[in-house]
Short mmCIF file of C-alpha atoms and ligand atoms in Angstrom, two decimals:
data_model
loop_
_atom_site.label_atom_id
_atom_site.label_comp_id
_atom_site.label_asym_id
_atom_site.label_seq_id
_atom_site.Cartn_x
_atom_site.Cartn_y
_atom_site.Cartn_z
CA MET A 1 2.10 -24.92 -27.60
CA LYS A 2 1.83 -24.20 -23.90
CA PRO A 3 0.38 -20.82 -22.83
CA TYR A 4 3.07 -18.24 -22.11
CA VAL A 5 3.30 -16.54 -18.70
CA TYR A 6 5.59 -13.56 -18.18
CA ILE A 7 6.52 -12.47 -14.64
CA THR A 8 7.89 -8.94 -14.30
CA ARG A 9 10.25 -9.71 -11.40
CA LYS A 10 12.58 -12.53 -10.41
CA LEU A 11 10.68 -14.69 -7.93
CA PRO A 12 11.89 -17.79 -6.07
CA GLU A 13 11.46 -20.85 -8.33
CA ASP A 14 9.72 -22.84 -5.60
CA THR A 15 6.92 -20.27 -5.36
CA ILE A 16 5.94 -20.74 -9.00
CA VAL A 17 6.25 -24.50 -9.56
CA GLU A 18 2.49 -24.76 -10.12
CA LEU A 19 3.02 -22.52 -13.15
CA THR A 20 6.24 -24.00 -14.51
CA GLU A 21 4.66 -27.48 -14.49
CA HIS A 22 1.84 -26.40 -16.79
CA PHE A 23 2.96 -23.36 -18.77
CA GLU A 24 5.94 -21.80 -20.45
CA VAL A 25 7.15 -19.30 -17.87
CA LYS A 26 9.71 -16.54 -18.15
CA MET A 27 10.73 -13.97 -15.52
CA TRP A 28 12.48 -10.63 -15.64
CA ASN A 29 15.90 -11.43 -14.22
CA HIS A 30 16.15 -8.93 -11.33
CA GLU A 31 14.71 -9.10 -7.86
CA ASP A 32 14.98 -5.40 -7.10
CA ILE A 33 15.09 -3.65 -10.45
CA PRO A 34 11.76 -3.16 -12.24
CA VAL A 35 11.33 -4.57 -15.72
CA PRO A 36 12.15 -1.94 -18.36
CA ARG A 37 9.15 -0.59 -20.20
CA GLU A 38 10.37 -1.86 -23.61
CA THR A 39 10.80 -5.39 -22.22
CA LEU A 40 7.33 -5.38 -20.71
CA LEU A 41 5.81 -4.20 -24.00
CA GLU A 42 7.76 -6.80 -25.96
CA GLU A 43 6.73 -9.61 -23.60
CA ALA A 44 3.10 -8.48 -23.49
CA LYS A 45 2.91 -9.05 -27.26
CA ASN A 46 3.15 -12.81 -26.77
CA ALA A 47 1.94 -13.35 -23.23
CA ASP A 48 -1.23 -15.21 -22.31
CA ALA A 49 -0.75 -14.06 -18.73
CA LEU A 50 1.28 -11.42 -16.94
CA ILE A 51 2.20 -11.43 -13.28
CA THR A 52 2.87 -7.79 -12.47
CA MET A 53 4.18 -5.72 -9.56
CA LEU A 54 2.52 -2.57 -8.20
CA SER A 55 5.42 -0.61 -9.67
CA ASP A 56 4.59 -1.70 -13.25
CA LYS A 57 2.39 0.64 -15.26
CA VAL A 58 -0.07 -1.66 -17.00
CA ASP A 59 -1.74 0.81 -19.34
CA LYS A 60 -3.46 0.67 -22.72
CA GLU A 61 -0.18 0.16 -24.56
CA VAL A 62 0.65 -2.93 -22.50
CA LEU A 63 -2.89 -4.28 -22.51
CA THR A 64 -3.25 -4.00 -26.28
CA ALA A 65 0.32 -4.97 -27.23
CA GLY A 66 -0.68 -8.51 -28.19
CA GLU A 67 -3.77 -10.56 -28.84
CA ASN A 68 -3.32 -13.42 -26.41
CA LEU A 69 -3.43 -11.68 -23.05
CA LYS A 70 -6.15 -13.17 -20.86
CA VAL A 71 -5.11 -12.28 -17.34
CA VAL A 72 -3.04 -9.73 -15.46
CA SER A 73 -2.31 -10.99 -11.97
CA ASN A 74 -1.07 -8.13 -9.78
CA LEU A 75 1.10 -8.84 -6.74
CA ALA A 76 -0.72 -6.36 -4.48
CA VAL A 77 -4.16 -5.71 -3.12
CA GLY A 78 -4.12 -2.27 -4.81
CA PHE A 79 -4.49 -2.18 -8.59
CA ASP A 80 -4.23 1.54 -9.38
CA ASN A 81 -1.21 0.71 -11.59
CA ILE A 82 -3.55 -1.06 -14.03
CA ASP A 83 -5.97 0.60 -16.45
CA LEU A 84 -8.98 -1.42 -15.39
CA GLU A 85 -11.34 0.13 -17.90
CA ILE A 86 -9.17 -0.85 -20.86
CA ALA A 87 -8.52 -4.32 -19.40
CA THR A 88 -12.25 -4.90 -19.05
CA LYS A 89 -12.92 -3.56 -22.55
CA GLN A 90 -10.28 -5.96 -23.88
CA GLY A 91 -11.84 -8.88 -21.97
CA ILE A 92 -8.70 -9.26 -19.84
CA ILE A 93 -9.19 -10.53 -16.30
CA VAL A 94 -7.38 -8.56 -13.58
CA THR A 95 -6.69 -10.18 -10.23
CA ASN A 96 -5.14 -8.90 -6.98
CA THR A 97 -4.09 -10.34 -3.60
CA PRO A 98 -6.66 -9.31 -0.97
CA ASP A 99 -7.15 -10.93 2.46
CA VAL A 100 -3.79 -12.76 2.58
CA LEU A 101 -1.96 -9.52 3.40
CA THR A 102 -4.51 -7.94 5.74
CA GLU A 103 -2.92 -8.72 9.11
CA THR A 104 0.66 -8.19 7.90
CA THR A 105 -0.16 -4.77 6.50
CA ALA A 106 -2.06 -3.83 9.65
CA ASP A 107 1.00 -4.85 11.71
CA LEU A 108 3.15 -2.52 9.63
CA ALA A 109 0.66 0.34 9.88
CA PHE A 110 0.60 0.00 13.65
CA ALA A 111 4.38 -0.40 13.86
CA LEU A 112 4.80 2.81 11.85
CA LEU A 113 2.30 4.60 14.08
CA MET A 114 4.21 3.48 17.16
CA ALA A 115 7.57 4.37 15.59
CA ALA A 116 6.38 7.87 14.66
CA ALA A 117 4.73 8.41 18.05
CA ARG A 118 7.70 7.28 20.13
CA ARG A 119 10.43 8.46 17.73
CA ILE A 120 11.85 4.94 17.53
CA VAL A 121 13.93 5.38 14.37
CA GLU A 122 15.32 8.73 15.51
CA ALA A 123 16.17 7.25 18.92
CA ALA A 124 17.88 4.18 17.44
CA GLU A 125 19.97 6.39 15.13
CA TYR A 126 20.83 8.59 18.13
CA VAL A 127 22.33 5.66 20.03
CA LYS A 128 24.16 4.18 17.02
CA GLY A 129 25.42 7.63 16.05
CA GLY A 130 27.19 7.94 19.41
CA LYS A 131 25.07 10.94 20.47
CA TRP A 132 23.84 9.47 23.75
CA GLU A 133 25.71 11.22 26.51
CA GLY A 134 23.35 10.71 29.40
CA TRP A 135 19.77 10.23 30.49
CA SER A 136 17.55 13.30 30.71
CA PRO A 137 13.84 13.70 31.48
CA TYR A 138 12.69 14.76 28.02
CA LEU A 139 15.35 13.05 25.93
CA LEU A 140 13.61 11.97 22.72
CA ALA A 141 10.22 12.21 24.41
CA GLY A 142 7.43 11.31 22.03
CA HIS A 143 3.67 10.99 22.29
CA ASP A 144 1.43 8.46 24.02
CA VAL A 145 -0.50 5.97 21.94
CA TYR A 146 -2.52 4.37 24.74
CA ALA A 147 -5.98 5.93 25.19
CA LYS A 148 -5.55 8.41 22.33
CA THR A 149 -7.91 8.77 19.36
CA ILE A 150 -7.15 7.08 16.07
CA GLY A 151 -8.92 8.18 12.89
CA ILE A 152 -8.85 5.58 10.13
CA VAL A 153 -9.50 6.83 6.61
CA GLY A 154 -10.36 3.84 4.41
CA MET A 155 -12.02 1.20 6.57
CA GLY A 156 -11.52 -1.86 4.38
CA LYS A 157 -10.24 -5.12 5.79
CA ILE A 158 -6.83 -3.62 6.61
CA GLY A 159 -8.52 -0.64 8.28
CA GLU A 160 -10.57 -2.98 10.46
CA ALA A 161 -7.44 -4.96 11.35
CA VAL A 162 -5.73 -1.71 12.39
CA ALA A 163 -8.82 -0.83 14.45
CA ARG A 164 -8.57 -4.17 16.29
CA ARG A 165 -4.97 -3.34 17.21
CA ALA A 166 -6.03 0.15 18.31
CA LYS A 167 -8.71 -1.34 20.58
CA GLY A 168 -5.97 -3.35 22.29
CA PHE A 169 -4.25 -0.05 23.04
CA GLY A 170 -7.41 1.38 24.60
CA MET A 171 -7.79 3.91 21.81
CA GLU A 172 -10.95 5.71 20.75
CA ILE A 173 -11.60 4.70 17.15
CA LEU A 174 -13.04 7.02 14.50
CA TYR A 175 -13.31 5.93 10.89
CA HIS A 176 -14.30 7.34 7.55
CA ASN A 177 -15.27 5.15 4.62
CA ARG A 178 -17.59 5.15 1.62
CA THR A 179 -19.84 2.68 3.43
CA ARG A 180 -20.60 2.24 7.13
CA LYS A 181 -18.99 -0.78 8.82
CA LEU A 182 -21.64 -1.84 11.30
CA ASP A 183 -19.71 -4.89 12.50
CA ALA A 184 -16.69 -2.76 13.38
CA GLU A 185 -18.99 -0.28 15.11
CA LYS A 186 -20.52 -3.05 17.19
CA GLU A 187 -17.42 -5.12 17.91
CA LEU A 188 -14.77 -2.43 18.24
CA GLY A 189 -16.81 0.59 19.19
CA ALA A 190 -15.57 2.34 16.02
CA VAL A 191 -17.46 5.56 15.36
CA TYR A 192 -18.30 6.63 11.83
CA SER A 193 -17.24 10.25 11.20
CA SER A 194 -17.26 12.73 8.37
CA PHE A 195 -13.78 13.20 6.91
CA GLU A 196 -13.51 16.75 8.30
CA ASP A 197 -14.64 15.67 11.76
CA LEU A 198 -12.20 12.78 11.81
CA VAL A 199 -9.16 14.83 10.83
CA SER A 200 -9.95 17.51 13.40
CA LYS A 201 -10.49 15.08 16.31
CA ALA A 202 -7.92 12.32 15.77
CA ASP A 203 -4.51 12.22 17.46
CA TYR A 204 -3.43 9.71 14.81
CA VAL A 205 -4.83 10.09 11.30
CA VAL A 206 -4.16 6.85 9.45
CA SER A 207 -4.73 6.73 5.70
CA LEU A 208 -5.37 3.33 4.20
CA ALA A 209 -7.41 4.71 1.33
CA PRO A 210 -6.92 3.14 -2.09
CA LEU A 211 -5.97 5.46 -4.94
CA THR A 212 -9.04 6.38 -7.00
CA GLU A 213 -10.20 9.52 -8.75
CA GLU A 214 -12.06 10.46 -5.52
CA THR A 215 -9.11 9.94 -3.19
CA ARG A 216 -6.34 11.54 -5.29
CA ASN A 217 -5.07 14.59 -3.34
CA LEU A 218 -7.54 13.98 -0.52
CA PHE A 219 -5.09 15.31 2.07
CA THR A 220 -4.66 18.94 1.08
CA ALA A 221 -3.21 21.97 2.92
CA ASP A 222 -6.72 22.78 4.11
CA ILE A 223 -7.13 19.28 5.59
CA PHE A 224 -3.74 19.38 7.35
CA SER A 225 -4.67 22.78 8.81
CA LYS A 226 -7.77 21.22 10.38
CA MET A 227 -5.67 18.59 12.23
CA LYS A 228 -4.47 19.10 15.80
CA ASN A 229 -0.95 20.53 16.14
CA SER A 230 -0.12 17.35 18.04
CA ALA A 231 -1.57 15.06 15.34
CA ILE A 232 0.52 12.36 13.71
CA PHE A 233 -0.27 11.44 10.11
CA ILE A 234 0.33 7.87 8.92
CA ASN A 235 0.03 6.73 5.30
CA VAL A 236 0.17 3.05 4.40
CA GLY A 237 -2.31 3.26 1.50
CA ARG A 238 -1.12 5.08 -1.59
CA GLY A 239 1.13 8.16 -1.90
CA PRO A 240 -0.89 10.23 -4.37
CA VAL A 241 -3.80 10.58 -1.90
CA VAL A 242 -1.57 13.21 -0.25
CA ASP A 243 -0.47 16.61 -1.50
CA GLU A 244 3.16 16.11 -0.43
CA GLN A 245 4.03 19.80 -0.64
CA ALA A 246 1.15 20.54 1.74
CA LEU A 247 2.27 17.76 4.08
CA TYR A 248 5.80 19.15 4.08
CA GLU A 249 4.58 22.66 4.97
CA ALA A 250 2.30 21.29 7.70
CA LEU A 251 5.16 19.34 9.29
CA LYS A 252 7.67 22.14 8.94
CA ASN A 253 5.35 24.81 10.31
CA GLY A 254 4.19 22.73 13.28
CA GLU A 255 0.62 22.41 12.05
CA ILE A 256 0.97 18.70 12.75
CA ALA A 257 3.57 16.94 14.91
CA ALA A 258 4.91 14.09 12.79
CA ALA A 259 4.31 11.68 9.94
CA GLY A 260 4.96 8.01 9.28
CA LEU A 261 4.97 7.26 5.57
CA ASP A 262 5.24 3.91 3.81
CA VAL A 263 4.06 5.23 0.45
CA PHE A 264 4.90 8.29 -1.65
CA GLU A 265 3.66 10.22 -4.64
CA LYS A 266 6.65 8.99 -6.64
CA GLU A 267 8.34 5.73 -5.67
CA PRO A 268 11.14 5.25 -4.97
CA ILE A 269 11.30 8.66 -3.29
CA SER A 270 14.66 10.32 -3.82
CA ALA A 271 16.91 10.65 -0.76
CA ASP A 272 17.12 14.41 -1.22
CA HIS A 273 13.33 14.87 -1.22
CA GLN A 274 12.40 17.67 1.20
CA LEU A 275 10.12 15.41 3.26
CA LEU A 276 13.04 13.13 4.10
CA GLN A 277 15.06 16.03 5.48
CA LEU A 278 12.54 16.54 8.32
CA PRO A 279 13.39 14.87 11.65
CA ASN A 280 9.69 14.29 12.36
CA VAL A 281 9.19 12.08 9.30
CA THR A 282 9.59 8.31 9.58
CA ALA A 283 9.84 6.91 6.07
CA LEU A 284 9.67 3.32 4.82
CA PRO A 285 10.07 1.89 1.29
CA HIS A 286 6.48 0.62 0.69
CA ILE A 287 6.81 -2.53 2.81
CA GLY A 288 3.23 -2.79 4.09
CA SER A 289 2.78 -6.45 3.22
CA ALA A 290 6.47 -7.36 3.26
CA SER A 291 6.80 -10.31 5.59
CA THR A 292 8.44 -13.34 4.00
CA GLU A 293 5.41 -15.50 4.81
CA THR A 294 2.88 -13.08 3.36
CA ARG A 295 4.87 -12.23 0.24
CA THR A 296 5.23 -15.96 -0.48
CA THR A 297 1.49 -16.46 -0.02
CA MET A 298 0.78 -13.47 -2.29
CA ILE A 299 3.04 -14.86 -5.04
CA LYS A 300 1.34 -18.25 -4.80
CA LEU A 301 -2.07 -16.58 -5.04
CA CYS A 302 -0.95 -14.73 -8.17
CA GLY A 303 0.15 -18.06 -9.66
CA ALA A 304 -3.11 -19.75 -8.66
CA ASN A 305 -5.10 -16.99 -10.36
CA VAL A 306 -3.09 -17.35 -13.57
CA LYS A 307 -3.43 -21.13 -13.52
CA ALA A 308 -7.18 -20.91 -12.93
CA VAL A 309 -7.75 -18.49 -15.80
CA LEU A 310 -5.52 -20.31 -18.28
CA SER A 311 -7.14 -23.64 -17.35
CA GLY A 312 -10.60 -22.21 -17.93
CA ASP A 313 -11.59 -22.10 -14.25
CA GLY A 314 -12.79 -19.03 -12.41
CA PRO A 315 -10.05 -16.83 -10.91
CA LYS A 316 -9.87 -16.74 -7.13
CA THR A 317 -9.65 -13.00 -6.58
CA ILE A 318 -10.88 -11.11 -9.62
CA VAL A 319 -11.05 -7.32 -9.59
CA ASN A 320 -13.13 -6.69 -12.74
CA LYS A 321 -16.01 -9.19 -12.37
CA GLU A 322 -17.86 -7.52 -15.27
CA VAL A 323 -15.42 -9.15 -17.67
CA LEU A 324 -16.90 -12.58 -16.89
CA LYS A 325 -20.42 -11.57 -17.95
C1 DGY B 401 -0.63 -3.52 -1.70
O1 DGY B 401 -0.67 -4.75 -1.76
O2 DGY B 401 -1.36 -2.82 -2.42
C2 DGY B 401 0.27 -2.91 -0.69
O3 DGY B 401 0.49 -1.57 -0.96
C3 DGY B 401 1.57 -3.69 -0.60
O4 DGY B 401 2.34 -3.28 0.50
#
């Protein structure tokens, strides 16, 4: 019998031919609707491999549902949706999709920064809504990006790619990270800062931090109160690093000027959420890496990881290396 691969979303057939040629492959039959929990649990009982989305909760129940599971291949660079400790304990390899999405996600982060700064979405809706009656000096005036200070929280590969874009805009670059990035300091003039220093000095505070126990609720009311009143907060990392109630208060009370958010505490965010009622919030539906080219490359990488593990070769982008020991 061929090993069984279950994919939790409908993906284009041509992106998974490598898998269908070698394994028995089944997919959840919707592109946009997540696999129901019961289906995932049922499929996990028999699966040798799962290809999962960042919206799937891959917890102990899923990881211990069957006895064949060897690899969980997550279609994202982040893997906070997976209980890594249990996976490792169970000897299950977890893989992600780093590197291939770096530039695409940095493009989105910078686009969101620009959109929030220059009120692009608001201005486009203004024209389409028939509100434009004439030119005036401060009509939809936003904030400059050129020569301002950007503060990047989470200086991984995507953070560095955002910093390269910021350098092109003549920005001063501050960053905060668990480890110093000496190359970025040398090549981009990025300056390592304490978290408190960064949030108080930056005109644009950009969070690219992954979700971990240390980063959960990192951006509290106290942190927003330290930011400049003209600061713009951008989040393209993970929603739960932000206390959303605190962010709402800070935006509403003018403690900060605006926010550009691609990620939220609970996704999808409901249209009546208080944050979405604020005119100074630009919100996107978690599309950081969503270019057609990059998503296709990510899917192929997920397939390559599954194929490698099920064929007894080393996975390309493993997250829990300890499992191989
Ligand atoms: C990821 O890959 O973790 C990103 O959030 C996708 O946009």
